Coordinates of C-alpha atoms in Angstrom, one line a residue:
Chain A
M1 CA 0.0 0.0 0.0
D2 CA 1.2 3.5 -0.7
H3 CA 1.6 6.2 1.9
T4 CA -1.6 8.1 1.1
A5 CA -3.8 5.0 1.3
L6 CA -2.2 4.0 4.6
S7 CA -2.7 7.5 6.0
L8 CA -6.3 7.6 5.0
I9 CA -7.0 4.2 6.6
E10 CA -5.3 5.2 9.8
L11 CA -7.0 8.6 9.9
G12 CA -10.4 7.0 9.2
A13 CA -9.8 4.4 11.9
V14 CA -8.9 7.1 14.4
F15 CA -11.9 9.3 13.6
F16 CA -14.2 6.3 13.7
A17 CA -12.8 5.1 17.0
L18 CA -13.3 8.7 18.4
G19 CA -16.9 8.7 17.2
V20 CA -17.6 5.4 19.0
L21 CA -15.9 6.8 22.2
G22 CA -17.8 10.1 21.9
R23 CA -21.1 8.1 21.7
L24 CA -20.1 6.1 24.7
A25 CA -19.4 9.3 26.6
G26 CA -22.8 10.7 25.6
K27 CA -24.5 7.6 26.8
I28 CA -23.1 7.7 30.3
G29 CA -23.5 11.5 30.4
M30 CA -19.9 12.5 30.7
S31 CA -17.5 14.8 28.8
P32 CA -15.8 13.0 25.8
I33 CA -12.4 14.7 26.5
P34 CA -11.0 12.0 28.9
L35 CA -12.0 9.3 26.4
Y36 CA -10.2 11.2 23.5
L37 CA -7.1 11.4 25.7
L38 CA -7.3 7.7 26.4
G39 CA -7.7 7.1 22.7
G40 CA -4.6 9.1 22.0
L41 CA -2.7 7.2 24.7
A42 CA -3.8 3.9 23.1
F43 CA -2.7 5.0 19.5
G44 CA 0.6 6.6 20.6
Q45 CA 4.1 5.4 21.0
G46 CA 4.2 2.5 23.4
G47 CA 0.4 2.2 23.2
L48 CA -1.7 -0.6 21.7
V49 CA -1.7 0.4 18.0
P50 CA 1.0 3.0 17.1
L51 CA 0.0 5.0 14.0
P52 CA 3.1 6.6 12.4
D53 CA 1.7 7.8 9.1
I54 CA -0.7 10.5 10.1
G55 CA 1.7 12.8 11.9
G56 CA 1.8 15.6 9.3
F57 CA -1.9 16.0 9.2
T58 CA -2.6 15.6 12.9
H59 CA 0.1 18.0 13.8
L60 CA -1.5 20.9 11.8
A61 CA -5.0 19.7 12.7
S62 CA -4.3 19.9 16.4
E63 CA -3.0 23.4 16.0
I64 CA -6.2 24.4 14.1
G65 CA -8.1 22.6 16.9
V66 CA -6.6 25.0 19.5
V67 CA -7.4 28.0 17.3
L68 CA -11.0 26.9 16.9
L69 CA -11.4 26.1 20.6
L70 CA -10.4 29.7 21.5
L71 CA -12.2 31.3 18.6
L72 CA -15.5 29.8 19.7
L73 CA -14.8 30.6 23.3
G74 CA -14.4 34.3 22.2
L75 CA -17.6 34.1 20.1
E76 CA -19.5 33.1 23.3
Y77 CA -18.9 36.5 24.8
S78 CA -19.5 40.0 23.8
A79 CA -17.0 42.6 24.9
A80 CA -19.7 44.2 27.1
E81 CA -20.3 40.9 28.9
L82 CA -16.6 40.6 29.5
F83 CA -16.5 44.0 31.1
T84 CA -19.5 43.5 33.4
G85 CA -18.4 40.0 34.2
L86 CA -15.0 41.4 35.1
K87 CA -16.5 44.1 37.3
R88 CA -18.7 41.6 39.2
S89 CA -16.1 38.9 39.7
W90 CA -12.6 40.4 40.0
M91 CA -12.2 39.7 43.7
A92 CA -13.5 36.1 43.3
G93 CA -11.3 35.8 40.2
L94 CA -8.2 36.8 42.1
L95 CA -9.0 34.3 44.9
D96 CA -9.6 31.7 42.2
I97 CA -6.1 32.4 40.7
V98 CA -4.3 32.3 44.1
L99 CA -6.1 29.2 45.5
N100 CA -6.0 27.1 42.3
A101 CA -2.8 28.0 40.7
A102 CA -0.8 27.5 43.9
P103 CA -1.2 23.7 44.2
G104 CA -0.1 23.1 40.6
A105 CA 2.9 25.4 41.0
A106 CA 3.8 23.8 44.3
V107 CA 3.8 20.2 42.9
A108 CA 5.9 21.3 39.9
L109 CA 8.5 22.9 42.2
L110 CA 8.5 19.8 44.5
L111 CA 9.1 17.6 41.5
G112 CA 12.0 19.9 40.5
W113 CA 10.5 21.1 37.2
G114 CA 11.8 24.6 37.7
P115 CA 9.9 28.0 37.5
I116 CA 8.7 27.4 33.9
G117 CA 7.2 24.0 34.9
A118 CA 5.6 25.7 37.9
I119 CA 4.0 28.4 35.7
V120 CA 2.7 25.7 33.3
M121 CA 1.3 23.5 36.1
A122 CA -0.2 26.6 37.8
G123 CA -2.2 27.2 34.6
V124 CA -3.2 23.6 34.3
T125 CA -4.7 23.4 37.8
Y126 CA -6.1 27.0 37.6
I127 CA -8.4 27.0 34.6
S128 CA -11.8 25.4 34.8
S129 CA -13.4 23.9 31.7
S130 CA -16.0 26.4 30.6
G131 CA -17.2 23.9 28.0
I132 CA -17.9 21.1 30.5
I133 CA -19.3 23.5 33.1
A134 CA -21.7 25.3 30.8
K135 CA -23.0 21.9 29.6
V136 CA -23.4 20.5 33.1
L137 CA -25.3 23.6 34.3
G138 CA -27.7 23.3 31.4
D139 CA -28.1 19.5 31.8
L140 CA -28.9 19.9 35.5
G141 CA -31.4 22.7 34.9
R142 CA -29.4 25.2 36.9
L143 CA -29.4 28.1 34.4
G144 CA -32.1 29.9 36.4
N145 CA -30.4 29.4 39.8
R146 CA -29.2 32.4 41.7
E147 CA -25.6 31.1 42.0
T148 CA -25.2 30.5 38.3
P149 CA -24.3 34.0 37.3
V150 CA -21.6 33.9 39.9
V151 CA -20.2 30.7 38.4
L152 CA -20.4 32.1 34.9
S153 CA -18.7 35.4 35.8
I154 CA -15.8 33.5 37.3
L155 CA -15.5 31.5 34.1
V156 CA -15.4 34.8 32.2
F157 CA -12.7 36.1 34.4
E158 CA -10.7 32.9 33.8
D159 CA -11.0 33.2 30.1
L160 CA -9.8 36.7 30.2
A161 CA -6.9 35.6 32.4
M162 CA -6.1 33.0 29.8
A163 CA -5.8 35.9 27.2
L164 CA -3.0 37.4 29.4
Y165 CA -1.5 34.1 30.6
L166 CA -1.0 32.4 27.2
P167 CA 1.2 35.1 25.6
I168 CA 3.3 35.3 28.8
L169 CA 3.6 31.5 28.7
T170 CA 4.6 31.5 25.0
A171 CA 7.2 34.2 25.7
L172 CA 8.7 32.2 28.6
L173 CA 8.6 28.9 26.7
G174 CA 10.4 30.6 23.8
G175 CA 13.2 31.0 26.3
V176 CA 13.4 34.8 25.9
S177 CA 15.2 36.9 28.4
F178 CA 13.5 38.7 31.3
F179 CA 13.3 41.9 29.3
G180 CA 12.2 40.1 26.2
G181 CA 9.5 38.5 28.3
L182 CA 8.4 41.9 29.6
E183 CA 8.3 43.2 26.0
A184 CA 6.1 40.3 25.0
V185 CA 3.8 40.9 27.9
G186 CA 3.7 44.6 27.1
I187 CA 2.9 43.9 23.4
S188 CA 0.2 41.4 24.3
L189 CA -1.4 43.8 26.9
L190 CA -1.4 46.5 24.3
V191 CA -2.9 44.2 21.6
I192 CA -5.6 42.9 24.0
T193 CA -6.6 46.4 25.0
V194 CA -6.7 47.6 21.4
V195 CA -8.8 44.6 20.4
L196 CA -11.2 45.0 23.3
V197 CA -11.7 48.7 22.5
I198 CA -12.3 47.8 18.9
A199 CA -14.7 45.1 19.8
L200 CA -16.6 47.4 22.1
R201 CA -16.8 50.3 19.8
Y202 CA -16.5 48.9 16.3
G203 CA -17.5 45.3 16.7
R204 CA -20.2 45.6 14.1
Y205 CA -17.6 46.6 11.4
V206 CA -15.5 43.5 12.2
S207 CA -18.7 41.5 12.1
A208 CA -19.6 43.1 8.7
I209 CA -16.3 42.2 7.2
V210 CA -16.6 38.5 7.9
D211 CA -20.4 38.3 7.5
S212 CA -22.1 36.8 4.5
D213 CA -25.4 35.3 3.6
D214 CA -23.8 32.5 1.7
R215 CA -22.8 29.7 4.1
E216 CA -19.8 28.6 2.0
V217 CA -18.4 32.2 1.7
F218 CA -19.1 32.8 5.4
L219 CA -17.4 29.7 6.5
L220 CA -14.3 30.4 4.4
K221 CA -14.1 34.0 5.5
V222 CA -14.5 33.2 9.3
L223 CA -12.1 30.3 9.2
G224 CA -9.7 32.3 7.0
A225 CA -9.8 35.3 9.3
A226 CA -9.3 33.1 12.4
L227 CA -6.2 31.4 10.9
L228 CA -4.8 34.7 9.6
V229 CA -5.2 36.4 12.9
A230 CA -3.9 33.4 14.8
G231 CA -0.9 33.2 12.6
L232 CA -0.1 36.9 12.8
A233 CA -0.5 36.8 16.6
S234 CA 1.8 33.9 16.7
A235 CA 4.4 35.7 14.7
M236 CA 4.1 38.6 17.2
Q237 CA 4.7 36.1 20.0
V238 CA 1.2 36.7 21.4
S239 CA 0.2 33.1 20.9
A240 CA -2.1 32.0 18.1
A241 CA -4.8 30.9 20.5
V242 CA -5.1 34.4 22.0
G243 CA -5.4 35.9 18.6
A244 CA -8.3 33.6 17.8
F245 CA -9.9 34.4 21.2
L246 CA -9.7 38.1 20.6
L247 CA -11.1 37.8 17.1
G248 CA -14.0 35.8 18.6
I249 CA -14.7 38.6 21.0
A250 CA -14.6 41.3 18.3
V251 CA -17.2 39.4 16.2
S252 CA -20.6 40.0 17.7
G253 CA -24.3 39.8 17.4
S254 CA -26.0 37.6 14.8
T255 CA -22.7 37.1 13.0
A256 CA -21.2 35.5 16.1
H257 CA -24.2 33.4 16.5
N258 CA -24.1 32.1 12.9
A259 CA -20.4 31.6 13.1
T260 CA -20.7 29.5 16.2
R261 CA -23.3 27.3 14.6
L262 CA -21.2 26.9 11.5
L263 CA -17.9 26.3 13.2
E264 CA -19.1 24.0 16.1
P265 CA -18.8 20.7 14.2
L266 CA -15.4 21.8 12.8
R267 CA -14.2 22.7 16.3
D268 CA -15.4 19.3 17.6
L269 CA -13.5 17.5 14.9
F270 CA -10.2 19.4 15.2
A271 CA -10.3 19.7 19.0
A272 CA -10.8 15.9 19.1
V273 CA -7.7 15.6 17.0
F274 CA -5.9 17.9 19.3
F275 CA -6.7 15.8 22.4
V276 CA -5.7 12.6 20.5
V277 CA -2.4 14.2 19.4
F278 CA -1.7 15.2 23.0
G279 CA -2.4 11.6 24.1
L280 CA -0.3 10.3 21.2
N281 CA 2.7 12.2 22.4
T282 CA 2.4 10.9 25.9
S283 CA 3.6 7.4 26.6
P284 CA 1.1 5.4 28.7
A285 CA 4.1 4.0 30.7
S286 CA 4.9 7.5 32.0
I287 CA 1.5 7.8 33.7
P288 CA 1.7 5.4 36.7
P289 CA 4.8 7.1 38.3
V290 CA 2.9 10.4 38.4
L291 CA -0.5 9.0 39.2
G292 CA -0.1 9.6 42.9
W293 CA 0.7 13.3 42.4
A294 CA -2.3 13.6 40.0
V295 CA -4.7 12.2 42.6
L296 CA -3.2 14.5 45.3
L297 CA -3.6 17.5 43.0
A298 CA -7.2 16.4 42.1
V299 CA -8.2 16.2 45.7
V300 CA -6.6 19.5 46.7
T301 CA -7.8 21.5 43.7
T302 CA -11.3 20.1 44.1
L303 CA -11.4 21.6 47.6
T304 CA -9.8 24.9 46.5
K305 CA -12.4 25.3 43.6
V306 CA -15.2 24.5 46.0
A307 CA -13.8 27.1 48.4
T308 CA -13.6 29.7 45.6
G309 CA -17.2 29.1 44.5
W310 CA -18.5 29.1 48.1
W311 CA -16.8 32.4 48.8
A312 CA -17.9 34.0 45.6
A313 CA -21.5 32.9 46.0
R314 CA -21.7 34.0 49.6
R315 CA -20.6 37.5 48.6
Q316 CA -23.7 37.6 46.3
G317 CA -26.0 36.6 49.2
V318 CA -26.6 33.1 48.0
G319 CA -27.6 30.5 50.6
K320 CA -25.5 27.6 51.8
L321 CA -26.8 25.0 49.4
G322 CA -26.3 27.4 46.5
R323 CA -22.7 28.1 47.7
A324 CA -22.0 24.4 47.7
R325 CA -23.4 24.1 44.2
A326 CA -21.4 27.0 42.9
G327 CA -18.2 25.5 44.3
A328 CA -18.8 22.1 43.0
A329 CA -19.8 23.4 39.5
L330 CA -16.4 24.9 39.1
V331 CA -14.4 21.7 39.7
A332 CA -14.2 20.3 36.1
R333 CA -10.9 21.0 34.3
G334 CA -10.6 20.0 30.6
E335 CA -9.7 21.5 27.3
F336 CA -7.6 24.5 28.4
S337 CA -5.5 22.6 30.9
I338 CA -4.5 20.4 27.9
V339 CA -4.0 23.4 25.7
I340 CA -1.6 24.9 28.2
A341 CA 0.3 21.6 28.7
G342 CA 0.3 21.1 24.9
L343 CA 1.9 24.5 24.3
A344 CA 4.6 23.7 26.9
V345 CA 5.3 20.2 25.6
S346 CA 5.5 21.2 21.9
A347 CA 7.9 24.0 22.8
G348 CA 10.1 21.3 24.4
A349 CA 10.7 23.6 27.4
V350 CA 9.4 21.2 30.1
V351 CA 10.1 17.6 31.1
G352 CA 8.0 14.7 29.6
E353 CA 6.5 13.8 33.0
L354 CA 4.6 17.1 32.9
A355 CA 2.6 16.0 30.0
A356 CA 1.9 12.7 31.8
L357 CA 0.9 14.5 35.0
A358 CA -1.3 16.9 33.1
T359 CA -3.0 14.1 31.2
A360 CA -3.7 12.1 34.3
Y361 CA -4.9 15.2 36.1
V362 CA -7.3 16.2 33.3
L363 CA -8.5 12.6 33.0
L364 CA -9.5 12.7 36.7
M365 CA -10.9 16.2 36.7
A366 CA -12.9 15.9 33.5
V367 CA -14.6 12.8 34.9
F368 CA -14.8 13.9 38.5
G369 CA -16.0 17.5 37.9
P370 CA -19.4 16.7 36.5
I371 CA -19.9 14.0 39.1
T372 CA -19.1 16.5 41.9
A373 CA -21.5 19.0 40.4
R374 CA -24.2 16.3 40.4
V375 CA -23.7 14.8 43.9
V376 CA -23.1 18.0 45.8
E377 CA -26.7 18.8 46.4
P378 CA -27.8 15.5 48.0
L379 CA -24.5 15.5 50.0
A380 CA -24.9 19.1 51.2
R381 CA -28.6 18.5 52.1
G382 CA -27.6 15.4 54.1
L383 CA -24.9 17.4 56.0
Q384 CA -27.3 20.3 56.6
R385 CA -30.0 18.0 58.0
R386 CA -27.6 16.3 60.4
R387 CA -26.0 19.5 61.6
G388 CA -29.2 21.6 61.6
H389 CA -30.9 19.0 63.8
G390 CA -31.5 20.4 67.2
H391 CA -30.1 23.9 67.4
E392 CA -31.1 25.4 64.1
P393 CA -34.6 24.7 62.8
A394 CA -35.0 24.4 59.1
T395 CA -36.4 27.4 57.3
S396 CA -40.1 27.0 57.1
S397 CA -41.7 27.3 53.7
V398 CA -45.0 28.9 52.9
S399 CA -46.2 26.8 50.1
Chain B
M1 CA -43.2 44.8 39.8
N2 CA -39.5 44.7 40.2
V3 CA -38.2 42.4 37.4
E4 CA -34.5 41.6 37.9
V5 CA -32.4 41.3 34.8
T6 CA -29.3 39.2 35.2
P7 CA -26.8 38.6 32.3
L8 CA -25.6 35.0 32.0
P9 CA -22.4 35.5 30.0
G10 CA -22.1 32.9 27.2
I11 CA -25.6 31.7 27.7
G12 CA -28.2 34.5 27.6
V13 CA -30.2 36.6 30.1
R14 CA -32.3 35.7 33.1
K15 CA -35.3 37.8 34.0
D16 CA -37.2 37.0 37.2
F17 CA -39.1 38.5 40.1
A18 CA -40.0 37.4 43.6
T19 CA -43.7 36.6 44.3
R20 CA -45.4 37.5 47.5
N21 CA -44.7 34.2 49.1
G22 CA -41.0 34.4 48.4
R23 CA -40.7 32.3 45.3
R24 CA -38.9 33.4 42.2
I25 CA -40.6 33.1 38.8
G26 CA -39.0 34.2 35.5
V27 CA -37.5 33.2 32.2
V28 CA -34.0 32.4 31.0
T29 CA -33.7 33.6 27.4
H30 CA -30.9 31.8 25.6
R31 CA -28.8 33.4 22.9
D32 CA -30.4 31.4 20.2
G33 CA -33.9 32.6 21.3
Q34 CA -34.7 29.5 23.3
I35 CA -36.9 30.4 26.3
E36 CA -36.9 28.6 29.6
L37 CA -39.6 29.1 32.3
I38 CA -38.0 29.0 35.7
V39 CA -39.7 28.6 39.1
S40 CA -37.6 28.5 42.3
K41 CA -37.9 25.9 45.0
S42 CA -39.6 26.8 48.2
D43 CA -37.0 25.4 50.6
D44 CA -34.0 26.7 48.6
P45 CA -34.8 30.0 46.9
D46 CA -31.5 30.0 45.0
A47 CA -32.3 26.8 43.1
C48 CA -35.0 26.0 40.5
L49 CA -37.8 23.5 40.9
A50 CA -38.3 23.6 37.2
S51 CA -36.6 25.0 34.2
L52 CA -39.0 24.3 31.3
P53 CA -37.8 24.9 27.8
L54 CA -40.6 26.6 25.8
T55 CA -40.9 27.3 22.0
A56 CA -41.7 30.9 21.0
D57 CA -45.3 29.8 20.3
E58 CA -45.7 28.1 23.7
A59 CA -44.2 31.2 25.5
G60 CA -46.6 33.4 23.6
A61 CA -49.5 31.2 24.5
L62 CA -48.5 31.1 28.1
A63 CA -48.2 34.9 28.2
N64 CA -51.6 35.3 26.8
L65 CA -53.1 32.8 29.3
L66 CA -51.5 34.8 32.1
G67 CA -51.9 38.4 31.0
A68 CA -54.3 39.0 28.2
P69 CA -57.6 37.5 29.2
Q70 CA -57.5 39.4 32.5
L71 CA -56.9 42.7 30.8
V72 CA -59.4 42.1 28.0
A73 CA -62.0 40.8 30.4
Q74 CA -61.6 43.9 32.4
L75 CA -62.0 46.2 29.4
T76 CA -64.9 44.3 28.0
E77 CA -66.6 44.7 31.3
E78 CA -66.1 48.4 31.2
H79 CA -67.4 48.8 27.7
R80 CA -70.4 46.5 28.2
E81 CA -72.6 49.5 28.8
V82 CA -71.7 51.0 25.4
P83 CA -73.3 49.1 22.6
G84 CA -71.2 48.5 19.4
I85 CA -67.9 49.0 21.2
I86 CA -65.6 46.0 21.2
T87 CA -62.2 45.2 22.8
K88 CA -59.9 43.1 20.7
Q89 CA -56.2 41.9 20.7
L90 CA -54.3 42.7 17.6
P91 CA -50.8 41.1 17.1
I92 CA -47.7 42.7 15.5
K93 CA -46.5 39.7 13.4
P94 CA -42.8 39.3 12.5
N95 CA -43.4 40.5 8.9
S96 CA -45.6 43.4 9.9
P97 CA -44.6 46.8 8.4
F98 CA -44.8 48.3 11.8
D99 CA -42.2 46.0 13.4
G100 CA -39.8 48.7 14.6
R101 CA -42.1 51.7 13.9
T102 CA -44.2 53.7 16.3
L103 CA -47.9 53.8 17.2
G104 CA -48.0 57.3 15.6
D105 CA -46.9 55.9 12.3
T106 CA -50.0 53.7 12.1
A107 CA -52.3 56.7 12.3
M108 CA -54.7 54.2 13.7
R109 CA -57.2 56.5 15.3
T110 CA -57.5 58.9 12.3
R111 CA -57.9 56.0 9.9
T112 CA -60.2 53.7 11.8
G113 CA -61.4 55.4 15.0
V114 CA -59.8 52.6 17.0
S115 CA -57.9 53.4 20.2
V116 CA -55.0 51.4 21.4
V117 CA -55.4 51.3 25.1
A118 CA -52.5 49.0 26.0
V119 CA -49.6 47.0 24.5
M120 CA -48.6 43.6 25.9
R121 CA -45.0 42.8 25.4
A122 CA -43.1 39.8 26.8
G123 CA -45.8 39.2 29.4
Q124 CA -45.8 42.8 30.6
V125 CA -48.6 45.3 30.0
H126 CA -47.7 48.8 28.9
P127 CA -50.9 50.8 29.4
S128 CA -51.9 53.9 27.4
P129 CA -49.0 53.8 24.9
A130 CA -48.0 57.3 23.6
P131 CA -47.7 58.0 19.8
D132 CA -43.9 57.5 20.0
F133 CA -44.3 54.0 21.4
T134 CA -42.2 51.7 19.1
F135 CA -43.6 48.3 18.3
T136 CA -41.6 45.1 17.9
A137 CA -42.8 41.8 16.5
G138 CA -44.5 39.8 19.1
D139 CA -46.3 42.7 20.7
V140 CA -50.0 42.4 21.2
L141 CA -52.1 45.6 21.1
V142 CA -55.3 45.8 23.1
A143 CA -57.6 48.0 20.9
V144 CA -61.0 49.4 21.5
G145 CA -63.4 50.3 18.7
T146 CA -66.3 49.3 16.5
S147 CA -66.1 45.9 14.8
E148 CA -65.4 47.5 11.3
G149 CA -62.8 49.8 12.8
L150 CA -61.0 46.9 14.5
E151 CA -61.1 44.9 11.2
G152 CA -59.5 47.9 9.5
A153 CA -56.9 48.2 12.2
L154 CA -55.9 44.5 11.8
K155 CA -55.4 45.1 8.1
I156 CA -53.3 48.2 8.7
L157 CA -51.0 46.3 11.1
K158 CA -50.7 43.5 8.6
N159 CA -50.3 45.4 5.3
G160 CA -49.4 49.0 6.3

């Protein structure tokens, strides 16, 4: 068989297997991300069936996957929402950073991965998965709950923090000097500010440029613009992902809505490839040695996220059950933890175990997060009943 | 009534208010126009007992069930003494030429003698709309007039 035929067969097999895994995930009501990672581990070096012929395609496809992940994240928000979200949640957002970045950084330093490893792991444990969380909130019928805006505004804060964090990380991973790093941060801050101002004031013009009534033309223009902006951002050391995120924010209104609908299947496809490639590059044998650390991180960062949500919800006057729900909802980590680890690994600036730890951690958190969100309510009610017995009568209800 | 409007970034908007017995009732409007009816629990006012997805038609029907009959019944009652005067609901359909234009633009009273006494929008009643009141599709006008006049008014709203 020639090379093309072999590549097509392997690629087809991978996609088909992912489809089956995705269906399985849907059946048991969990995020497919951990299964994609497991799929990648199985296909990769040292796995069950190594696939050497699809490297060229999957490499580029996984890059596009990251661009699309961030572009659609940006499309979710309007600039005005970002600003109000930021105003509402900056204190909770800062607490979120401190509590949840610290465990990752601490473990990385303990394992001797140096300051860059610490910054990478800090990002991995910090960022919640807005994709998983938004879906879980919808599935559990909690969109009307009073604590839900608190959860969402923390997610908005995190996504904006990503827009600052990623360029800093890319600069550091590129091994630039301290002043070079400062310069990159300065440039990225400037670019982000300019884009936010453009998005707020002239968002409709940006939308008008990419908009079209013809689906085909629209798809090509949106995708083209995203890749162009991502590429240019990358050339300016601002990270391709952030470029795509900012473009997503600048596009607004019905254009954003249509673009989301059109790009969603593409994102799902390319993001799946991204997770698989990440798994491919991690040898399954490297996971058991770091599994203990992953479990420890999972336990600690579950508690710290719950604490963050609890505190933020209490500030908005939400009751105890609602606070517990807000905390538990934030636990899931997913796509962006892998994006961060993926950036670090592909830059070759960190040790291989970091990828293994990040994989194991996200495997745990992507599965554990939605479960926590589900079981927190019965659990909290049980606790409340036991503790409230005797000295604190339950609040009486009228109806 | 103090309706609280809360943005849900990435999802849509929540609009709700507290009833006299402390429950919250409202809607979550998704970005894509999907509407959910929400009712809070009695023992945990932060959480929702139900969040029912409704189609636009269903939401409209529910709004009418809740608001319109009450208002129309009241007006009909008031006009019962006056023979030949009828109260009727007139919709602004999505393709109406007055979607986005004002009550004054319709010249309703001059052309048909019909008075628009209230506009129902998104479950809320706006009484005695001024000539600069701007309509949007989905509004329901409560109009008072003769039966011919009301028929004419319906045609005007439909065809301009």
